[in-house]
Amino acid sequence: MLTTSGRLLSLLSLLQARRDWPGALLAERLDVSARTVRRDVDRLRQLGYPIAAAKGPDGGYRLEAGAELPPLLFDDEQAVALTVALQLAASSGSGIGEGAVRALTTVRQVMPSRLRHRVDSLTVTAVRRPSVRPEAPVEPAALTTIGAAVHARETLRFDYAASSSSASGPPRRAEPHHLVTWGARWYLVAWDLDRNDWRTFRVDRMTPRIPNGPRFTPREVPGGEVSAYVASTFRGSTDPSGGWPCHGEVVLDLPAADVATYLADGVVEPVGDDRCRLTTGAWSWVGLAATIARFDADVEVVGPPELADAFATLARRFAAAGGA
């Protein structure tokens, strides 16, 4: 059984975790009676926490916001999750790295020593793939402005540069639906009012204009899932499920375990001790053939014919390059 102080901390943590808590469920989670829950709620109120109660058989409790709300408390799992989130935010490319580091320092200082030692042992390094050019950081002000427009469902007006080296074109108007990250970059998925179609804008190339336009009724992204839509967009596919535009199947003279170790996307099945069947995709047939060729093994094309033609194209190019 928890002591009274420990139980109060657990109760406060639960109340912060969700908006409404039925009294019976709180009693079950704390392994106490409903009467004890009522007493503990009264104790928290005396400490300054504004907790509202709903009467009746389905009554419960809610921790309300207020100017006099004492500092928030975190249990062990929440503290670890916050530590990981802040460390990842520091390398997110959003321009909030310094703020995330300072926030982590602040949180760490108010932790009890037991918990502080635990989070100190958890160091996360986000490794990002190298790029030809350094990634442009996103201004936190731009993120918050765009995020507010998404939340308020207000039309966004902004200047947009087609590339990092080009000047902004005419002002754009779009209905912002989702802020997403892809490949360590931030993007806005929006309905482009000028082109009457869905578009994906790089946030680091956007300069929002104030004020926002009128409110709009949200639309459903193609396929219904924003993650699948973004994946299909960057794969050059019209498949709403997010798949590659080109899919092929081959048999490789390699063990399935060796191929699976370096397979980023696809399905590999054993066809014996030293052979396997590989099904995967790419943005083009030649790109798919090149992806398969990197396994450095003899290949038997199962299908489709376009994949066999792509291997023939690569063979001619490589032969010419070797002769030169």
PDB file of C-alpha atoms in Angstrom:
ATOM      1  CA  MET A   1       0.000   0.000   0.000  1.00  0.00           C
ATOM      2  CA  LEU A   2       1.206   3.505  -0.805  1.00  0.00           C
ATOM      3  CA  THR A   3       1.630   6.056   1.938  1.00  0.00           C
ATOM      4  CA  THR A   4      -0.739   9.019   1.926  1.00  0.00           C
ATOM      5  CA  SER A   5       1.842  11.326   0.315  1.00  0.00           C
ATOM      6  CA  GLY A   6       2.779   8.731  -2.287  1.00  0.00           C
ATOM      7  CA  ARG A   7      -0.871   8.082  -3.031  1.00  0.00           C
ATOM      8  CA  LEU A   8      -1.528  11.813  -3.481  1.00  0.00           C
ATOM      9  CA  LEU A   9       1.310  12.041  -6.005  1.00  0.00           C
ATOM     10  CA  SER A  10      -0.070   9.048  -7.890  1.00  0.00           C
ATOM     11  CA  LEU A  11      -3.564  10.541  -7.860  1.00  0.00           C
ATOM     12  CA  LEU A  12      -2.262  13.886  -9.135  1.00  0.00           C
ATOM     13  CA  SER A  13      -0.310  12.145 -11.893  1.00  0.00           C
ATOM     14  CA  LEU A  14      -3.444  10.286 -13.006  1.00  0.00           C
ATOM     15  CA  LEU A  15      -5.534  13.460 -12.999  1.00  0.00           C
ATOM     16  CA  GLN A  16      -2.943  15.163 -15.216  1.00  0.00           C
ATOM     17  CA  ALA A  17      -2.868  12.238 -17.656  1.00  0.00           C
ATOM     18  CA  ARG A  18      -6.433  12.592 -18.970  1.00  0.00           C
ATOM     19  CA  ARG A  19      -9.293  15.081 -18.853  1.00  0.00           C
ATOM     20  CA  ASP A  20     -11.985  13.141 -16.951  1.00  0.00           C
ATOM     21  CA  TRP A  21     -11.634  10.286 -14.491  1.00  0.00           C
ATOM     22  CA  PRO A  22     -14.575   8.236 -13.170  1.00  0.00           C
ATOM     23  CA  GLY A  23     -14.256   7.872  -9.395  1.00  0.00           C
ATOM     24  CA  ALA A  24     -14.522   4.075  -9.553  1.00  0.00           C
ATOM     25  CA  LEU A  25     -11.687   3.878 -12.094  1.00  0.00           C
ATOM     26  CA  LEU A  26      -9.433   6.067  -9.931  1.00  0.00           C
ATOM     27  CA  ALA A  27     -10.146   3.842  -6.936  1.00  0.00           C
ATOM     28  CA  GLU A  28      -9.263   0.776  -9.012  1.00  0.00           C
ATOM     29  CA  ARG A  29      -6.017   2.277 -10.323  1.00  0.00           C
ATOM     30  CA  LEU A  30      -4.933   3.341  -6.825  1.00  0.00           C
ATOM     31  CA  ASP A  31      -6.200   0.144  -5.200  1.00  0.00           C
ATOM     32  CA  VAL A  32      -8.210   2.055  -2.603  1.00  0.00           C
ATOM     33  CA  SER A  33     -11.866   2.675  -1.834  1.00  0.00           C
ATOM     34  CA  ALA A  34     -13.982   5.406  -3.431  1.00  0.00           C
ATOM     35  CA  ARG A  35     -14.158   7.053  -0.014  1.00  0.00           C
ATOM     36  CA  THR A  36     -10.354   7.270   0.135  1.00  0.00           C
ATOM     37  CA  VAL A  37     -10.323   8.833  -3.318  1.00  0.00           C
ATOM     38  CA  ARG A  38     -12.756  11.531  -2.143  1.00  0.00           C
ATOM     39  CA  ARG A  39     -10.568  12.271   0.881  1.00  0.00           C
ATOM     40  CA  ASP A  40      -7.425  12.466  -1.228  1.00  0.00           C
ATOM     41  CA  VAL A  41      -9.155  14.816  -3.677  1.00  0.00           C
ATOM     42  CA  ASP A  42     -10.053  17.083  -0.747  1.00  0.00           C
ATOM     43  CA  ARG A  43      -6.400  17.054   0.380  1.00  0.00           C
ATOM     44  CA  LEU A  44      -5.250  18.103  -3.102  1.00  0.00           C
ATOM     45  CA  ARG A  45      -7.786  20.912  -3.118  1.00  0.00           C
ATOM     46  CA  GLN A  46      -6.375  22.148   0.180  1.00  0.00           C
ATOM     47  CA  LEU A  47      -2.962  22.234  -1.506  1.00  0.00           C
ATOM     48  CA  GLY A  48      -4.352  24.507  -4.195  1.00  0.00           C
ATOM     49  CA  TYR A  49      -5.206  22.099  -7.015  1.00  0.00           C
ATOM     50  CA  PRO A  50      -8.580  23.022  -8.593  1.00  0.00           C
ATOM     51  CA  ILE A  51     -10.333  19.669  -8.953  1.00  0.00           C
ATOM     52  CA  ALA A  52     -13.952  19.628 -10.132  1.00  0.00           C
ATOM     53  CA  ALA A  53     -16.291  16.774  -9.196  1.00  0.00           C
ATOM     54  CA  ALA A  54     -19.362  15.472 -11.010  1.00  0.00           C
ATOM     55  CA  LYS A  55     -22.037  13.857  -8.862  1.00  0.00           C
ATOM     56  CA  GLY A  56     -24.115  10.783  -9.635  1.00  0.00           C
ATOM     57  CA  PRO A  57     -23.449   7.066 -10.264  1.00  0.00           C
ATOM     58  CA  ASP A  58     -21.103   7.906 -13.136  1.00  0.00           C
ATOM     59  CA  GLY A  59     -19.517  10.852 -11.368  1.00  0.00           C
ATOM     60  CA  GLY A  60     -15.832  11.553 -11.490  1.00  0.00           C
ATOM     61  CA  TYR A  61     -13.106  14.153 -11.206  1.00  0.00           C
ATOM     62  CA  ARG A  62     -11.342  16.638 -13.440  1.00  0.00           C
ATOM     63  CA  LEU A  63      -8.184  18.674 -12.824  1.00  0.00           C
ATOM     64  CA  GLU A  64      -9.013  22.129 -14.125  1.00  0.00           C
ATOM     65  CA  ALA A  65      -6.613  24.781 -15.372  1.00  0.00           C
ATOM     66  CA  GLY A  66      -6.147  27.923 -13.336  1.00  0.00           C
ATOM     67  CA  ALA A  67      -3.733  30.752 -12.581  1.00  0.00           C
ATOM     68  CA  GLU A  68      -3.083  29.368  -9.095  1.00  0.00           C
ATOM     69  CA  LEU A  69      -2.291  25.844 -10.286  1.00  0.00           C
ATOM     70  CA  PRO A  70       0.809  24.587  -8.435  1.00  0.00           C
ATOM     71  CA  PRO A  71       3.718  23.094 -10.384  1.00  0.00           C
ATOM     72  CA  LEU A  72       2.987  19.958 -12.403  1.00  0.00           C
ATOM     73  CA  LEU A  73       4.347  16.636 -11.191  1.00  0.00           C
ATOM     74  CA  PHE A  74       5.703  13.802 -13.310  1.00  0.00           C
ATOM     75  CA  ASP A  75       5.871  10.127 -12.457  1.00  0.00           C
ATOM     76  CA  ASP A  76       8.885   8.047 -13.494  1.00  0.00           C
ATOM     77  CA  GLU A  77       7.504   7.015 -16.889  1.00  0.00           C
ATOM     78  CA  GLN A  78       6.470  10.576 -17.750  1.00  0.00           C
ATOM     79  CA  ALA A  79       9.884  11.932 -16.762  1.00  0.00           C
ATOM     80  CA  VAL A  80      11.671   9.400 -18.981  1.00  0.00           C
ATOM     81  CA  ALA A  81       9.304  10.138 -21.887  1.00  0.00           C
ATOM     82  CA  LEU A  82       9.857  13.891 -21.468  1.00  0.00           C
ATOM     83  CA  THR A  83      13.628  13.415 -21.406  1.00  0.00           C
ATOM     84  CA  VAL A  84      13.588  11.423 -24.649  1.00  0.00           C
ATOM     85  CA  ALA A  85      11.224  13.891 -26.347  1.00  0.00           C
ATOM     86  CA  LEU A  86      13.361  16.907 -25.452  1.00  0.00           C
ATOM     87  CA  GLN A  87      16.557  15.210 -26.616  1.00  0.00           C
ATOM     88  CA  LEU A  88      14.944  14.371 -29.957  1.00  0.00           C
ATOM     89  CA  ALA A  89      13.537  17.904 -30.239  1.00  0.00           C
ATOM     90  CA  ALA A  90      17.053  19.275 -29.861  1.00  0.00           C
ATOM     91  CA  SER A  91      17.990  17.633 -33.170  1.00  0.00           C
ATOM     92  CA  SER A  92      14.678  17.932 -35.006  1.00  0.00           C
ATOM     93  CA  GLY A  93      15.836  20.677 -37.359  1.00  0.00           C
ATOM     94  CA  SER A  94      13.020  22.944 -36.220  1.00  0.00           C
ATOM     95  CA  GLY A  95      15.211  25.688 -34.759  1.00  0.00           C
ATOM     96  CA  ILE A  96      14.127  24.848 -31.194  1.00  0.00           C
ATOM     97  CA  GLY A  97      17.276  22.945 -30.280  1.00  0.00           C
ATOM     98  CA  GLU A  98      18.544  25.529 -27.820  1.00  0.00           C
ATOM     99  CA  GLY A  99      15.121  25.864 -26.198  1.00  0.00           C
ATOM    100  CA  ALA A 100      14.815  22.092 -25.853  1.00  0.00           C
ATOM    101  CA  VAL A 101      18.222  21.862 -24.171  1.00  0.00           C
ATOM    102  CA  ARG A 102      17.303  24.616 -21.714  1.00  0.00           C
ATOM    103  CA  ALA A 103      13.937  22.977 -20.995  1.00  0.00           C
ATOM    104  CA  LEU A 104      15.641  19.658 -20.285  1.00  0.00           C
ATOM    105  CA  THR A 105      18.056  21.385 -17.895  1.00  0.00           C
ATOM    106  CA  THR A 106      15.173  23.073 -16.084  1.00  0.00           C
ATOM    107  CA  VAL A 107      13.196  19.847 -15.725  1.00  0.00           C
ATOM    108  CA  ARG A 108      16.267  17.969 -14.544  1.00  0.00           C
ATOM    109  CA  GLN A 109      16.978  20.496 -11.789  1.00  0.00           C
ATOM    110  CA  VAL A 110      13.601  19.991 -10.121  1.00  0.00           C
ATOM    111  CA  MET A 111      13.692  16.195 -10.250  1.00  0.00           C
ATOM    112  CA  PRO A 112      14.432  14.167  -7.132  1.00  0.00           C
ATOM    113  CA  SER A 113      17.945  12.740  -7.129  1.00  0.00           C
ATOM    114  CA  ARG A 114      16.688   9.193  -7.672  1.00  0.00           C
ATOM    115  CA  LEU A 115      14.871  10.178 -10.854  1.00  0.00           C
ATOM    116  CA  ARG A 116      17.589  12.591 -11.974  1.00  0.00           C
ATOM    117  CA  HIS A 117      20.183   9.783 -11.923  1.00  0.00           C
ATOM    118  CA  ARG A 118      17.823   7.639 -13.966  1.00  0.00           C
ATOM    119  CA  VAL A 119      17.271  10.174 -16.732  1.00  0.00           C
ATOM    120  CA  ASP A 120      20.963  11.134 -16.756  1.00  0.00           C
ATOM    121  CA  SER A 121      21.749   7.573 -17.794  1.00  0.00           C
ATOM    122  CA  LEU A 122      19.405   7.900 -20.785  1.00  0.00           C
ATOM    123  CA  THR A 123      21.245   9.731 -23.545  1.00  0.00           C
ATOM    124  CA  VAL A 124      19.644   9.635 -26.974  1.00  0.00           C
ATOM    125  CA  THR A 125      21.465  10.646 -30.141  1.00  0.00           C
ATOM    126  CA  ALA A 126      19.301  11.223 -33.206  1.00  0.00           C
ATOM    127  CA  VAL A 127      21.394  10.242 -36.230  1.00  0.00           C
ATOM    128  CA  ARG A 128      20.295  11.993 -39.393  1.00  0.00           C
ATOM    129  CA  ARG A 129      21.206  10.877 -42.867  1.00  0.00           C
ATOM    130  CA  PRO A 130      23.895  13.017 -44.513  1.00  0.00           C
ATOM    131  CA  SER A 131      22.720  15.417 -47.197  1.00  0.00           C
ATOM    132  CA  VAL A 132      24.466  17.269 -49.991  1.00  0.00           C
ATOM    133  CA  ARG A 133      23.465  20.621 -48.525  1.00  0.00           C
ATOM    134  CA  PRO A 134      22.938  21.510 -44.880  1.00  0.00           C
ATOM    135  CA  GLU A 135      19.290  21.526 -43.887  1.00  0.00           C
ATOM    136  CA  ALA A 136      17.733  24.937 -43.417  1.00  0.00           C
ATOM    137  CA  PRO A 137      16.450  25.381 -39.864  1.00  0.00           C
ATOM    138  CA  VAL A 138      12.795  26.231 -39.317  1.00  0.00           C
ATOM    139  CA  GLU A 139      12.022  29.291 -37.243  1.00  0.00           C
ATOM    140  CA  PRO A 140       9.964  28.436 -34.137  1.00  0.00           C
ATOM    141  CA  ALA A 141       7.761  31.468 -34.843  1.00  0.00           C
ATOM    142  CA  ALA A 142       6.842  30.037 -38.258  1.00  0.00           C
ATOM    143  CA  LEU A 143       5.978  26.683 -36.712  1.00  0.00           C
ATOM    144  CA  THR A 144       3.729  28.215 -34.078  1.00  0.00           C
ATOM    145  CA  THR A 145       2.031  30.503 -36.615  1.00  0.00           C
ATOM    146  CA  ILE A 146       1.334  27.667 -39.023  1.00  0.00           C
ATOM    147  CA  GLY A 147       0.334  25.334 -36.195  1.00  0.00           C
ATOM    148  CA  ALA A 148      -2.127  27.927 -34.900  1.00  0.00           C
ATOM    149  CA  ALA A 149      -3.689  28.236 -38.360  1.00  0.00           C
ATOM    150  CA  VAL A 150      -4.040  24.445 -38.558  1.00  0.00           C
ATOM    151  CA  HIS A 151      -5.682  24.345 -35.141  1.00  0.00           C
ATOM    152  CA  ALA A 152      -8.014  27.290 -35.816  1.00  0.00           C
ATOM    153  CA  ARG A 153      -8.819  26.049 -39.350  1.00  0.00           C
ATOM    154  CA  GLU A 154      -7.973  29.418 -40.819  1.00  0.00           C
ATOM    155  CA  THR A 155      -6.771  30.012 -44.368  1.00  0.00           C
ATOM    156  CA  LEU A 156      -3.033  30.669 -44.408  1.00  0.00           C
ATOM    157  CA  ARG A 157      -1.459  33.400 -46.555  1.00  0.00           C
ATOM    158  CA  PHE A 158       2.295  33.126 -47.126  1.00  0.00           C
ATOM    159  CA  ASP A 159       5.231  33.805 -49.416  1.00  0.00           C
ATOM    160  CA  TYR A 160       6.920  30.691 -50.760  1.00  0.00           C
ATOM    161  CA  ALA A 161      10.286  30.102 -52.391  1.00  0.00           C
ATOM    162  CA  ALA A 162      10.371  27.197 -54.847  1.00  0.00           C
ATOM    163  CA  SER A 163      13.989  26.461 -53.859  1.00  0.00           C
ATOM    164  CA  SER A 164      16.465  27.571 -51.226  1.00  0.00           C
ATOM    165  CA  SER A 165      18.260  29.804 -53.755  1.00  0.00           C
ATOM    166  CA  SER A 166      15.232  31.352 -55.473  1.00  0.00           C
ATOM    167  CA  ALA A 167      13.197  34.366 -54.437  1.00  0.00           C
ATOM    168  CA  SER A 168       9.615  34.067 -53.258  1.00  0.00           C
ATOM    169  CA  GLY A 169       6.956  34.096 -55.929  1.00  0.00           C
ATOM    170  CA  PRO A 170       3.481  35.636 -55.717  1.00  0.00           C
ATOM    171  CA  PRO A 171       1.717  35.224 -52.341  1.00  0.00           C
ATOM    172  CA  ARG A 172       0.076  31.837 -51.871  1.00  0.00           C
ATOM    173  CA  ARG A 173      -3.207  30.897 -50.191  1.00  0.00           C
ATOM    174  CA  ALA A 174      -3.868  27.481 -48.714  1.00  0.00           C
ATOM    175  CA  GLU A 175      -6.048  25.670 -46.205  1.00  0.00           C
ATOM    176  CA  PRO A 176      -3.523  24.177 -43.739  1.00  0.00           C
ATOM    177  CA  HIS A 177      -4.397  20.680 -42.522  1.00  0.00           C
ATOM    178  CA  HIS A 178      -1.318  18.961 -41.059  1.00  0.00           C
ATOM    179  CA  LEU A 179       2.230  19.794 -39.942  1.00  0.00           C
ATOM    180  CA  VAL A 180       4.448  16.757 -40.546  1.00  0.00           C
ATOM    181  CA  THR A 181       8.116  15.790 -40.475  1.00  0.00           C
ATOM    182  CA  TRP A 182       9.805  13.728 -43.176  1.00  0.00           C
ATOM    183  CA  GLY A 183      13.529  13.110 -43.478  1.00  0.00           C
ATOM    184  CA  ALA A 184      14.310  15.622 -40.682  1.00  0.00           C
ATOM    185  CA  ARG A 185      12.422  18.378 -42.511  1.00  0.00           C
ATOM    186  CA  TRP A 186       9.116  20.056 -41.642  1.00  0.00           C
ATOM    187  CA  TYR A 187       6.277  20.157 -44.168  1.00  0.00           C
ATOM    188  CA  LEU A 188       2.748  21.535 -44.318  1.00  0.00           C
ATOM    189  CA  VAL A 189       0.079  19.401 -45.960  1.00  0.00           C
ATOM    190  CA  ALA A 190      -2.506  21.851 -47.296  1.00  0.00           C
ATOM    191  CA  TRP A 191      -5.222  22.384 -49.870  1.00  0.00           C
ATOM    192  CA  ASP A 192      -3.809  24.917 -52.337  1.00  0.00           C
ATOM    193  CA  LEU A 193      -6.610  27.367 -53.107  1.00  0.00           C
ATOM    194  CA  ASP A 194      -4.825  28.778 -56.157  1.00  0.00           C
ATOM    195  CA  ARG A 195      -4.245  25.357 -57.749  1.00  0.00           C
ATOM    196  CA  ASN A 196      -7.362  23.669 -56.375  1.00  0.00           C
ATOM    197  CA  ASP A 197      -5.392  20.612 -55.294  1.00  0.00           C
ATOM    198  CA  TRP A 198      -3.412  19.121 -52.396  1.00  0.00           C
ATOM    199  CA  ARG A 199       0.148  20.328 -51.957  1.00  0.00           C
ATOM    200  CA  THR A 200       3.039  19.696 -49.573  1.00  0.00           C
ATOM    201  CA  PHE A 201       5.044  22.825 -48.676  1.00  0.00           C
ATOM    202  CA  ARG A 202       8.446  22.963 -47.010  1.00  0.00           C
ATOM    203  CA  VAL A 203       8.062  25.045 -43.874  1.00  0.00           C
ATOM    204  CA  ASP A 204      11.603  26.468 -44.041  1.00  0.00           C
ATOM    205  CA  ARG A 205      10.661  28.104 -47.369  1.00  0.00           C
ATOM    206  CA  MET A 206       7.410  29.604 -46.077  1.00  0.00           C
ATOM    207  CA  THR A 207       6.997  33.135 -44.732  1.00  0.00           C
ATOM    208  CA  PRO A 208       3.505  33.434 -43.222  1.00  0.00           C
ATOM    209  CA  ARG A 209       1.583  36.669 -43.717  1.00  0.00           C
ATOM    210  CA  ILE A 210      -0.552  38.160 -40.966  1.00  0.00           C
ATOM    211  CA  PRO A 211      -3.479  38.131 -40.500  1.00  0.00           C
ATOM    212  CA  ASN A 212      -4.827  34.750 -41.572  1.00  0.00           C
ATOM    213  CA  GLY A 213      -7.753  34.421 -43.940  1.00  0.00           C
ATOM    214  CA  PRO A 214     -11.265  33.123 -43.219  1.00  0.00           C
ATOM    215  CA  ARG A 215     -12.050  29.831 -41.514  1.00  0.00           C
ATOM    216  CA  PHE A 216     -12.554  26.735 -43.636  1.00  0.00           C
ATOM    217  CA  THR A 217     -14.180  23.316 -43.378  1.00  0.00           C
ATOM    218  CA  PRO A 218     -11.502  20.592 -43.131  1.00  0.00           C
ATOM    219  CA  ARG A 219     -11.098  18.236 -46.068  1.00  0.00           C
ATOM    220  CA  GLU A 220     -10.000  14.615 -45.988  1.00  0.00           C
ATOM    221  CA  VAL A 221      -6.554  13.978 -47.435  1.00  0.00           C
ATOM    222  CA  PRO A 222      -6.434  11.484 -50.321  1.00  0.00           C
ATOM    223  CA  GLY A 223      -6.673   7.989 -48.915  1.00  0.00           C
ATOM    224  CA  GLY A 224      -7.788   9.274 -45.520  1.00  0.00           C
ATOM    225  CA  GLU A 225      -4.382   8.879 -43.815  1.00  0.00           C
ATOM    226  CA  VAL A 226      -1.964  11.801 -43.765  1.00  0.00           C
ATOM    227  CA  SER A 227       1.074   9.542 -43.167  1.00  0.00           C
ATOM    228  CA  ALA A 228       0.247   7.401 -46.216  1.00  0.00           C
ATOM    229  CA  TYR A 229      -0.428  10.489 -48.335  1.00  0.00           C
ATOM    230  CA  VAL A 230       2.922  12.077 -47.422  1.00  0.00           C
ATOM    231  CA  ALA A 231       4.748   8.793 -48.080  1.00  0.00           C
ATOM    232  CA  SER A 232       3.158   8.445 -51.519  1.00  0.00           C
ATOM    233  CA  THR A 233       3.953  12.091 -52.330  1.00  0.00           C
ATOM    234  CA  PHE A 234       7.664  11.659 -51.670  1.00  0.00           C
ATOM    235  CA  ARG A 235       7.720   8.322 -53.465  1.00  0.00           C
ATOM    236  CA  GLY A 236       6.235   9.879 -56.582  1.00  0.00           C
ATOM    237  CA  SER A 237       3.184   7.617 -56.386  1.00  0.00           C
ATOM    238  CA  THR A 238      -0.526   8.201 -56.867  1.00  0.00           C
ATOM    239  CA  ASP A 239      -1.305   5.198 -54.686  1.00  0.00           C
ATOM    240  CA  PRO A 240      -3.281   6.532 -51.684  1.00  0.00           C
ATOM    241  CA  SER A 241      -1.900   3.716 -49.536  1.00  0.00           C
ATOM    242  CA  GLY A 242       1.576   5.239 -49.791  1.00  0.00           C
ATOM    243  CA  GLY A 243       3.165   2.483 -51.895  1.00  0.00           C
ATOM    244  CA  TRP A 244       5.901   2.853 -54.493  1.00  0.00           C
ATOM    245  CA  PRO A 245       4.825   3.538 -58.103  1.00  0.00           C
ATOM    246  CA  CYS A 246       6.953   0.629 -59.375  1.00  0.00           C
ATOM    247  CA  HIS A 247       6.921  -2.851 -57.810  1.00  0.00           C
ATOM    248  CA  GLY A 248       8.907  -5.867 -58.893  1.00  0.00           C
ATOM    249  CA  GLU A 249       9.797  -9.397 -57.877  1.00  0.00           C
ATOM    250  CA  VAL A 250      13.138 -11.168 -58.311  1.00  0.00           C
ATOM    251  CA  VAL A 251      15.043 -14.198 -57.076  1.00  0.00           C
ATOM    252  CA  LEU A 252      18.519 -13.481 -55.678  1.00  0.00           C
ATOM    253  CA  ASP A 253      21.378 -15.919 -55.215  1.00  0.00           C
ATOM    254  CA  LEU A 254      21.767 -14.904 -51.588  1.00  0.00           C
ATOM    255  CA  PRO A 255      20.420 -16.267 -48.291  1.00  0.00           C
ATOM    256  CA  ALA A 256      17.265 -14.507 -47.127  1.00  0.00           C
ATOM    257  CA  ALA A 257      18.931 -13.511 -43.849  1.00  0.00           C
ATOM    258  CA  ASP A 258      21.709 -11.656 -45.695  1.00  0.00           C
ATOM    259  CA  VAL A 259      19.229  -9.682 -47.803  1.00  0.00           C
ATOM    260  CA  ALA A 260      16.873  -8.891 -44.900  1.00  0.00           C
ATOM    261  CA  THR A 261      19.734  -7.296 -42.957  1.00  0.00           C
ATOM    262  CA  TYR A 262      20.130  -4.543 -45.562  1.00  0.00           C
ATOM    263  CA  LEU A 263      16.550  -4.352 -46.860  1.00  0.00           C
ATOM    264  CA  ALA A 264      15.008  -0.951 -46.109  1.00  0.00           C
ATOM    265  CA  ASP A 265      11.632  -1.607 -47.713  1.00  0.00           C
ATOM    266  CA  GLY A 266      10.144  -4.795 -49.120  1.00  0.00           C
ATOM    267  CA  VAL A 267       9.507  -8.478 -48.411  1.00  0.00           C
ATOM    268  CA  VAL A 268      12.093 -11.243 -48.585  1.00  0.00           C
ATOM    269  CA  GLU A 269      11.312 -14.980 -48.468  1.00  0.00           C
ATOM    270  CA  PRO A 270      13.731 -17.931 -48.512  1.00  0.00           C
ATOM    271  CA  VAL A 271      13.729 -20.163 -51.598  1.00  0.00           C
ATOM    272  CA  GLY A 272      16.357 -22.533 -50.256  1.00  0.00           C
ATOM    273  CA  ASP A 273      19.507 -22.259 -48.215  1.00  0.00           C
ATOM    274  CA  ASP A 274      21.290 -19.854 -50.560  1.00  0.00           C
ATOM    275  CA  ARG A 275      18.476 -18.207 -52.539  1.00  0.00           C
ATOM    276  CA  CYS A 276      15.589 -15.904 -51.733  1.00  0.00           C
ATOM    277  CA  ARG A 277      12.612 -14.177 -53.334  1.00  0.00           C
ATOM    278  CA  LEU A 278      12.565 -10.375 -53.017  1.00  0.00           C
ATOM    279  CA  THR A 279       9.548  -8.132 -53.613  1.00  0.00           C
ATOM    280  CA  THR A 280      10.184  -4.423 -53.344  1.00  0.00           C
ATOM    281  CA  GLY A 281       9.509  -1.067 -54.983  1.00  0.00           C
ATOM    282  CA  ALA A 282      11.065   2.213 -56.094  1.00  0.00           C
ATOM    283  CA  TRP A 283      10.194   5.519 -57.761  1.00  0.00           C
ATOM    284  CA  SER A 284      11.113   4.222 -61.257  1.00  0.00           C
ATOM    285  CA  TRP A 285      11.892   0.898 -62.940  1.00  0.00           C
ATOM    286  CA  VAL A 286      15.546   1.804 -63.478  1.00  0.00           C
ATOM    287  CA  GLY A 287      15.727   2.956 -59.863  1.00  0.00           C
ATOM    288  CA  LEU A 288      14.245  -0.373 -58.757  1.00  0.00           C
ATOM    289  CA  ALA A 289      16.765  -2.326 -60.830  1.00  0.00           C
ATOM    290  CA  ALA A 290      19.618  -0.298 -59.348  1.00  0.00           C
ATOM    291  CA  THR A 291      18.295  -0.914 -55.843  1.00  0.00           C
ATOM    292  CA  ILE A 292      18.268  -4.660 -56.433  1.00  0.00           C
ATOM    293  CA  ALA A 293      21.700  -4.610 -58.106  1.00  0.00           C
ATOM    294  CA  ARG A 294      23.305  -3.257 -54.930  1.00  0.00           C
ATOM    295  CA  PHE A 295      22.987  -6.693 -53.316  1.00  0.00           C
ATOM    296  CA  ASP A 296      25.828  -7.837 -55.619  1.00  0.00           C
ATOM    297  CA  ALA A 297      24.330 -11.211 -56.557  1.00  0.00           C
ATOM    298  CA  ASP A 298      22.955 -12.987 -59.615  1.00  0.00           C
ATOM    299  CA  VAL A 299      19.347 -11.930 -60.305  1.00  0.00           C
ATOM    300  CA  GLU A 300      16.411 -13.756 -61.880  1.00  0.00           C
ATOM    301  CA  VAL A 301      13.553 -11.417 -62.758  1.00  0.00           C
ATOM    302  CA  VAL A 302      10.147 -12.870 -61.930  1.00  0.00           C
ATOM    303  CA  GLY A 303       8.238  -9.818 -63.115  1.00  0.00           C
ATOM    304  CA  PRO A 304       7.021  -7.546 -64.454  1.00  0.00           C
ATOM    305  CA  PRO A 305       8.584  -7.143 -67.916  1.00  0.00           C
ATOM    306  CA  GLU A 306       9.301  -3.467 -67.195  1.00  0.00           C
ATOM    307  CA  LEU A 307      11.796  -4.539 -64.540  1.00  0.00           C
ATOM    308  CA  ALA A 308      13.626  -6.821 -66.992  1.00  0.00           C
ATOM    309  CA  ASP A 309      13.793  -3.933 -69.485  1.00  0.00           C
ATOM    310  CA  ALA A 310      15.232  -1.694 -66.753  1.00  0.00           C
ATOM    311  CA  PHE A 311      18.013  -4.219 -66.043  1.00  0.00           C
ATOM    312  CA  ALA A 312      18.802  -4.248 -69.791  1.00  0.00           C
ATOM    313  CA  THR A 313      18.997  -0.445 -69.769  1.00  0.00           C
ATOM    314  CA  LEU A 314      21.378  -0.503 -66.827  1.00  0.00           C
ATOM    315  CA  ALA A 315      23.479  -3.193 -68.492  1.00  0.00           C
ATOM    316  CA  ARG A 316      24.004  -0.999 -71.567  1.00  0.00           C
ATOM    317  CA  ARG A 317      24.860   2.036 -69.451  1.00  0.00           C
ATOM    318  CA  PHE A 318      27.294   0.135 -67.230  1.00  0.00           C
ATOM    319  CA  ALA A 319      28.934  -1.528 -70.225  1.00  0.00           C
ATOM    320  CA  ALA A 320      29.474   1.880 -71.833  1.00  0.00           C
ATOM    321  CA  ALA A 321      30.844   3.270 -68.574  1.00  0.00           C
ATOM    322  CA  GLY A 322      33.201   0.302 -68.207  1.00  0.00           C
ATOM    323  CA  GLY A 323      34.453   0.653 -71.764  1.00  0.00           C
ATOM    324  CA  ALA A 324      35.123   4.343 -71.319  1.00  0.00           C
TER     325      ALA A 324
END
